[in-house]
Coordinates of C-alpha atoms in Angstrom, one line a residue:
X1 CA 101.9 99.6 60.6
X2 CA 98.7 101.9 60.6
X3 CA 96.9 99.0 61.4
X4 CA 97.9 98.0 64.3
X5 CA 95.4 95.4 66.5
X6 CA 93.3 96.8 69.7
X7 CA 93.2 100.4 67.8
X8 CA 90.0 101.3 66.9
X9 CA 89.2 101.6 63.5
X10 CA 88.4 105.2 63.3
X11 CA 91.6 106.4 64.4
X12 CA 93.7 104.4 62.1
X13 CA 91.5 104.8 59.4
X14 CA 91.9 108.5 60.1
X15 CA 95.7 108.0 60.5
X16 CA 95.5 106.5 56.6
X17 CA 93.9 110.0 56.0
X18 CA 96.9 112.0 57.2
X19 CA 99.5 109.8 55.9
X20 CA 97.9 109.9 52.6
X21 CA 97.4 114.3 52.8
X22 CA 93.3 113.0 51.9
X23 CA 92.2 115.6 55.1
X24 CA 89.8 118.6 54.0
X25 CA 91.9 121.5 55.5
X26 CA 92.3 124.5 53.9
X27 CA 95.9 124.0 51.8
X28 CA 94.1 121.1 50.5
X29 CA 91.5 122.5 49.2
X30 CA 93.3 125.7 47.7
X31 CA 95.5 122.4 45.9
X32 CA 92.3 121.4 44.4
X33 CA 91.5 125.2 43.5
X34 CA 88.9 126.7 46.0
X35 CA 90.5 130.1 47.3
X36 CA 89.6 131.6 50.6
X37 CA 91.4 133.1 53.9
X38 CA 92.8 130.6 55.9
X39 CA 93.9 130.9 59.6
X40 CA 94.3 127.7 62.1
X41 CA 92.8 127.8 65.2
X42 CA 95.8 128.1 67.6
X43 CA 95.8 130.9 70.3
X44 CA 99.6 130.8 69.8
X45 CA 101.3 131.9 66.4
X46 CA 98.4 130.7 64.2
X47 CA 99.2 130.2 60.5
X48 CA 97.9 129.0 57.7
X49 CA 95.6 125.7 58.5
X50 CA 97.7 123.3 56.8
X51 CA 98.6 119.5 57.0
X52 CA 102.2 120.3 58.5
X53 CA 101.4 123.2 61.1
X54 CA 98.1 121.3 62.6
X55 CA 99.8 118.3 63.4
X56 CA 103.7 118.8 63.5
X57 CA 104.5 122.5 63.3
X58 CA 101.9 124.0 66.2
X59 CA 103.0 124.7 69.4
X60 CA 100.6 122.4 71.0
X61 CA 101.6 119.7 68.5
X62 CA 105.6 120.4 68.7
X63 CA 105.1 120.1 72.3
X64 CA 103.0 116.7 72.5
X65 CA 105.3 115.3 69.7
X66 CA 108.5 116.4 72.3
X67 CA 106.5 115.0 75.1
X68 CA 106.2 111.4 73.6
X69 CA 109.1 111.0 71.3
X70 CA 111.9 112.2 74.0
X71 CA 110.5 109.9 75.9
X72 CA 111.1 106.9 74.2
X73 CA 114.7 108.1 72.9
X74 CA 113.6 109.9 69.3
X75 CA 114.9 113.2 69.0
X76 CA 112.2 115.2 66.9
X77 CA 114.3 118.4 66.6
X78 CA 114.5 118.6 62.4
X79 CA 112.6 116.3 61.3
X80 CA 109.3 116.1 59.2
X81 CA 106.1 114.9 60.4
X82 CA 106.1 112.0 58.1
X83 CA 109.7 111.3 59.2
X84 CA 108.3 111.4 62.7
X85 CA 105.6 109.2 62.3
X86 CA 108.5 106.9 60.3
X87 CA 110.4 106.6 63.4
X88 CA 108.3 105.7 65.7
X89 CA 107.1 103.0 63.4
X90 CA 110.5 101.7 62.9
X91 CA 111.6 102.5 66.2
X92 CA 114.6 100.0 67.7
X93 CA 112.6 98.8 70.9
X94 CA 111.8 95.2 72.3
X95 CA 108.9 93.3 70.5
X96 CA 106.0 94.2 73.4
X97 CA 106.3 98.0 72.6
X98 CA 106.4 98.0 68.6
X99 CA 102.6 97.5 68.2
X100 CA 102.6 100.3 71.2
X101 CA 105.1 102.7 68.9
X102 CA 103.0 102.1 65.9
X103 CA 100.0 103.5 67.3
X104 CA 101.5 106.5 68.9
X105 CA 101.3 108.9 65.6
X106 CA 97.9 108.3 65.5
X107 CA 96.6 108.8 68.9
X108 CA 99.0 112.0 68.5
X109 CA 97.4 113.2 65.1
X110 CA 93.5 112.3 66.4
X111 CA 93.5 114.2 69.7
X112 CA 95.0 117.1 68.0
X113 CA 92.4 116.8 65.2
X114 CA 89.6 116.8 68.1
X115 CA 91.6 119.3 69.5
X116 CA 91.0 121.5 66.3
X117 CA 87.3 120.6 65.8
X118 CA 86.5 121.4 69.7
X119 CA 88.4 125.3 69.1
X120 CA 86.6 125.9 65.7
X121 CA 83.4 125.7 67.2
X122 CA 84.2 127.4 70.6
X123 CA 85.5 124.7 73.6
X124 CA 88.6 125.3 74.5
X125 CA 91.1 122.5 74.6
X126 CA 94.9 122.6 76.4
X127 CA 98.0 121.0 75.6
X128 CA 97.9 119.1 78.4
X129 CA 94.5 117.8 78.1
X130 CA 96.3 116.4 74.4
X131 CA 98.7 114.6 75.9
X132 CA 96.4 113.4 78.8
X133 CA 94.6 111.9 76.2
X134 CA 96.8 110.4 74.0
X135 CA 97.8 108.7 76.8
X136 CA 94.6 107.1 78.1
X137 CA 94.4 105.7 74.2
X138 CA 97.4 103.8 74.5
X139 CA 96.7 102.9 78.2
X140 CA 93.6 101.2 76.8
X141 CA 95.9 99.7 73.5
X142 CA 97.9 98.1 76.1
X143 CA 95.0 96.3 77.9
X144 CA 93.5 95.4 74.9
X145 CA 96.4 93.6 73.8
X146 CA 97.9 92.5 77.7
X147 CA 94.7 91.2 79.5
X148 CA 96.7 89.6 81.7
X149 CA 98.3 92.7 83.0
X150 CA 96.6 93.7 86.4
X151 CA 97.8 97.6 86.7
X152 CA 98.7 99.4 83.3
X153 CA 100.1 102.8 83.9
X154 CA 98.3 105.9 82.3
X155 CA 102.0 107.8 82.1
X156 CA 103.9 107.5 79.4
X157 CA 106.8 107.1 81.1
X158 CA 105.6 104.9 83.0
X159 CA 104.2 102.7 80.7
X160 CA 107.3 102.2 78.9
X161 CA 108.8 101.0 81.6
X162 CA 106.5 98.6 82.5
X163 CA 105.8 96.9 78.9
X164 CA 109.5 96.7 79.2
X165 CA 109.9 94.5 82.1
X166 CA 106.3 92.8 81.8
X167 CA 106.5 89.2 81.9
X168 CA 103.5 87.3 80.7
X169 CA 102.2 84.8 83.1
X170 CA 101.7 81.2 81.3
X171 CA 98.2 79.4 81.3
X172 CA 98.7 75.9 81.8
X173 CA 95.7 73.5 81.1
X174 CA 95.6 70.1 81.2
X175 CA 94.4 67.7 78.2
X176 CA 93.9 64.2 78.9
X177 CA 93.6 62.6 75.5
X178 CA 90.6 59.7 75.4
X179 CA 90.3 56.2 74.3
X180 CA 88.1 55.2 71.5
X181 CA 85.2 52.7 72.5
X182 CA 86.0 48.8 71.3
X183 CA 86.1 48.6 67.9
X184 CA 86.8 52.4 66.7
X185 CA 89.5 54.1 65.5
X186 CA 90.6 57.1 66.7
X187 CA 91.7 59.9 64.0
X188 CA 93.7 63.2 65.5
X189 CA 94.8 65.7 62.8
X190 CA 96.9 69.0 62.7
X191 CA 97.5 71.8 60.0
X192 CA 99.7 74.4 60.6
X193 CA 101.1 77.9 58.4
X194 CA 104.2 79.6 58.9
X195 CA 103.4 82.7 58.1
X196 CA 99.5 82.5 57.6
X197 CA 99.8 82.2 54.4
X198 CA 102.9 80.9 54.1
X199 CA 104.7 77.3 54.4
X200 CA 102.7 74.9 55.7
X201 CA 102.8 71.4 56.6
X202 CA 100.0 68.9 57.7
X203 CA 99.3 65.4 60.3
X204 CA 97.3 62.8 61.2
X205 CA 97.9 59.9 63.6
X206 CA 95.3 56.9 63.8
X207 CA 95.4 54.9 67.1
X208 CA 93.2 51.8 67.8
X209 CA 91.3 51.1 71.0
X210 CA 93.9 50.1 73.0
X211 CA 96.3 53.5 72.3
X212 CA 98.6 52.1 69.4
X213 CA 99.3 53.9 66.7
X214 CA 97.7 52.4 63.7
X215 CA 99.1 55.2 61.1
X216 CA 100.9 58.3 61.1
X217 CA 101.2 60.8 58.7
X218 CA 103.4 64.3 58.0
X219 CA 104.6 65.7 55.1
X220 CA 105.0 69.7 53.3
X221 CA 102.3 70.8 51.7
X222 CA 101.6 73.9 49.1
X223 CA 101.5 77.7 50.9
X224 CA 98.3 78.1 52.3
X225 CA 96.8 79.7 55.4
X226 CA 96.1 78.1 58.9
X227 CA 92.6 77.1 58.6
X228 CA 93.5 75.5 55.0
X229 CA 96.0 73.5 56.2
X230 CA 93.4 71.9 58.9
X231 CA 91.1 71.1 56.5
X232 CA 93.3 69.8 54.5
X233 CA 94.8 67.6 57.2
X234 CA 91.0 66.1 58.1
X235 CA 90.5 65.3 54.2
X236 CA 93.7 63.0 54.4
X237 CA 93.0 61.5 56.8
X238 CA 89.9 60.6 55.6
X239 CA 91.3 59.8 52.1
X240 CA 93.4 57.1 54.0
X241 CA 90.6 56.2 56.6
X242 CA 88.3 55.5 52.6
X243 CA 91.3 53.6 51.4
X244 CA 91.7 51.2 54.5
X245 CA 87.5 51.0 54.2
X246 CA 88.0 51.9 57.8
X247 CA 84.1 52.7 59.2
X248 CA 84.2 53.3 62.7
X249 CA 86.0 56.6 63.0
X250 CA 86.7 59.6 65.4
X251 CA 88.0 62.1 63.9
X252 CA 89.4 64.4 66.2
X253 CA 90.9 67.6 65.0
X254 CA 93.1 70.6 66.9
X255 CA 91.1 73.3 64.9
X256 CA 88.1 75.3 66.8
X257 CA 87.5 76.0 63.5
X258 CA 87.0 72.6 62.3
X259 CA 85.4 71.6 64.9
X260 CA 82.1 74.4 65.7
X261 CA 81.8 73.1 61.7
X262 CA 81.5 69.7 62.6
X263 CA 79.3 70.5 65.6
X264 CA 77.0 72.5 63.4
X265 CA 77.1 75.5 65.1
X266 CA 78.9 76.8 62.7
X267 CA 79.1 77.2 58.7
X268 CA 82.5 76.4 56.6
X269 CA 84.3 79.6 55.7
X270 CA 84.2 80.7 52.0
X271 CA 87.6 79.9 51.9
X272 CA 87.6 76.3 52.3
X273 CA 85.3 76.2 49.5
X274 CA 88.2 77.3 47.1
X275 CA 90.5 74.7 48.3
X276 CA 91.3 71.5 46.8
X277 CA 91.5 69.4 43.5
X278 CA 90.8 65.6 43.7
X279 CA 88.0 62.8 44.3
X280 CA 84.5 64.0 44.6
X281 CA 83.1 61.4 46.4
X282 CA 84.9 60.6 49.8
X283 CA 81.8 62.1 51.9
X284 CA 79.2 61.0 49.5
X285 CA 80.5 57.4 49.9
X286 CA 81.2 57.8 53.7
X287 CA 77.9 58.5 54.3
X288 CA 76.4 55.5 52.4
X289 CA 79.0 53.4 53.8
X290 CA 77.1 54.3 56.9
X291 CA 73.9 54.0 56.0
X292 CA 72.7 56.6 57.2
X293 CA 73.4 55.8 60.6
X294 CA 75.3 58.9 61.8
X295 CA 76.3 56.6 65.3
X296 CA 78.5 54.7 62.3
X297 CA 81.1 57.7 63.1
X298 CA 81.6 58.9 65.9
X299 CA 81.6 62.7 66.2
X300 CA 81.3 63.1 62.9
X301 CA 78.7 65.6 61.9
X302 CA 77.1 65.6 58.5
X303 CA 79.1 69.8 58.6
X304 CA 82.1 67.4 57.9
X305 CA 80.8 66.3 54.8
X306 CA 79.5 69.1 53.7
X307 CA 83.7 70.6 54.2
X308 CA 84.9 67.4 52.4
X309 CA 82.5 67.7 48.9
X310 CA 83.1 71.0 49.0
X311 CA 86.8 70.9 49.1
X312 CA 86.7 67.8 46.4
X313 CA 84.5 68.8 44.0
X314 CA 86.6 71.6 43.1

C-alpha cells in the first residue's frame, strides 16, 4: 500500500522511511545515543523534533491531517499517526479512490518534511501552502492513473467527488482477423494468469486456409505469471504443429510481448529462460525442417526460436 502506481518513487520510498521510524530526527538519534538540544522548527508550540510531533502532533500537521481525513469521512481526533495512515489505507471507499487513499499519508508526510527542511534553513512555509500541495500531488496521481479524464479537480473535496462518479469512457477498436495464404496454417495462441502469478490456463486454435478450425486446444496449467503462460501457449502449439510435421505455419500470438520478440526488436525476458522442462529440439528441428528458408514460416522470426530452445533446454 506504500507503493501505490503513478507516485513517484521518492515520496513512497520516503513514506517506507517514516513508517519504518528510519528518519534522522533528533529522538532518533538520541535512541541511538547522540545527546544534544532539540527544538522543531514550528513558530507555534514547538517541541521536541520528534517522529510524532513533525508529522502528526504539530499544529500545521494536526491541521492538514483534519483537512484531508474529515474530508473523506475519518475522524482523526485520538488516534496515532500510524493509526492514521492505517485508515486511510484501509479506508471503506469505491475501488477508483483506494489507490488515491493510499497515497494520501505520504503526500501528507513529504510536504510537511519539505515544510521542515525549507524553516530550518530560513523560507518560510504556511499551512496552507501544505495542503495546497498535497493536493496538486494527488491531482497529478489522479491523471497519471485516469488519462482519460479531461478536467481533474485540484480540491480535495472536489476531487472526491469526482473519482466518485467518474465513468470511464470505453475504447473500442476493431480487429479483423486474416486468412492464411493457400497452403498455410494459421496458429493463434493465448496465455492468461489470474493473479499474475497465480492460476493460469493456456490456448491455441489452428485454422486452415479456408477459416476451419483444424485444432483447438485449452487446458489448466501450473501457477505462473502472464507472460509465462504466453510462452507457454506458443511452445504447444508448436509441440503439436512438430507432431502433425505441419511446415507452413503462422503463428499468431495475443502477447506484445511475444511478439516485439519475434519481430526482433526486442530480446526474451530473463524470465522465460527459467521456464520449462521437456524436448530440446523443437526449434532446432523447425529450422532444419525449413531449410533455412525463413519464408517456410510465415512470421516466424528466428527470436522465436531462440524463446523455444531456451524454454526446452531447461
Amino acid at each position: 500500500m506504500i507503493w501505490v502506481k503513478g507516485l513517484p518513487f521518492k515520496i513512497a520510498f520516503f513514506m517506507w522511511k517514516v513508517w519504518k521510524a528510519k528518519l534522522p530526527l533528533d529522538d532518533f538519534l538520541k535512541r541511538i545515543g547522540y545527546c544534544m538540544p532539540s527544538k522543531c522548527w514550528c513558530y507555534v508550540q514547538p517541541d521536541e523534533e520528534s517522529l510524532q510531533h513533525l508529522f502528526f502532533k504539530s499544529e500545521t500537521a494536526k491541521t492538514t491531517w483534519k483537512y484531508f481525513l474529515s474530508r473523506a469521512g475519518i475522524d482523526v481526533e485520538g488516534l496515532t499517526m500510524h493509526q492514521a495512515i492505517t485508515k486511510c489505507w484501509t479506508a471503506n471507499v469505491c475501488l477508483r479512490l483506494k489507490p488515491i487513499m493510499q497515497a494520501l499519508p505520504s503526500c501528507v508526510v513529504w510536504e510537511l518534511w519539505k515544510r521542515r527542511n525549507s524553516m530550518k534553513y530560513g523560507d518560510a512555509v504556511t499551512t496552507s501552502r501544505v495542503i495546497y500541495q498535497v493536493s496538486s500531488n494527488l491531482q497529478s496521481l489522479v491523471k497519471v492513473r485516469k488519462p482519460g479524464m479531461v478536467m481533474v479537480p485540484h480540491k480535495w473535496q472536489d476531487l472526491l467527488a469526482v473519482m466518485e462518479n467518474f465513468t470511464p469512457k470505453l475504447k473500442v477498436t476493431k480487429v479483423m482477423w486474416e486468412f492464411p495464404s493457400a497452403g498455410w496454417l494459421k496458429v493463434n495462441t493465448d496465455g492468461a494468469s489470474r493473479g499474475n502469478p497465480g492460476r493460469s490456463s493456456i490456448g491455441f486454435c489452428i485454422r486452415n486456409e479456408n477459416g476451419d478450425i483444424v485444432k483447438s486446444v485449452g487446458k489448466e496449467i501450473e501457477e505462473t505469471t502472464n507472460t509465462i503462460a504466453e510462452a507457454k501457449a506458443m511452445v504447444e502449439a508448436l509441440r503439436f504443429c512438430r507432431f502433425k510435421q505441419y511446415s507452413h505455419v503462422w503463428l499468431q500470438p495475443d502477447s506484445m510481448i511475444l511478439k516485439k520478440i519475434m519481430d526482433g526488436i526486442w530480446k526474451a525476458p530473463w524470465i522465460i529462460y527459467e521456464q520449462g522442462e521437456g524436448e530440446h529440439e523443437i526449434g532446432s528441428k523447425e529450422k532444419r525442417r525449413a531449410g533455412g528458408d525463413t519464408t517456410m514460416l510465415k512470421a516466424l522470426h528466428d527470436a522465436t526460436f531462440e524463446i523455444i530452445d531456451a524454454m526446452e533446454q531447461k
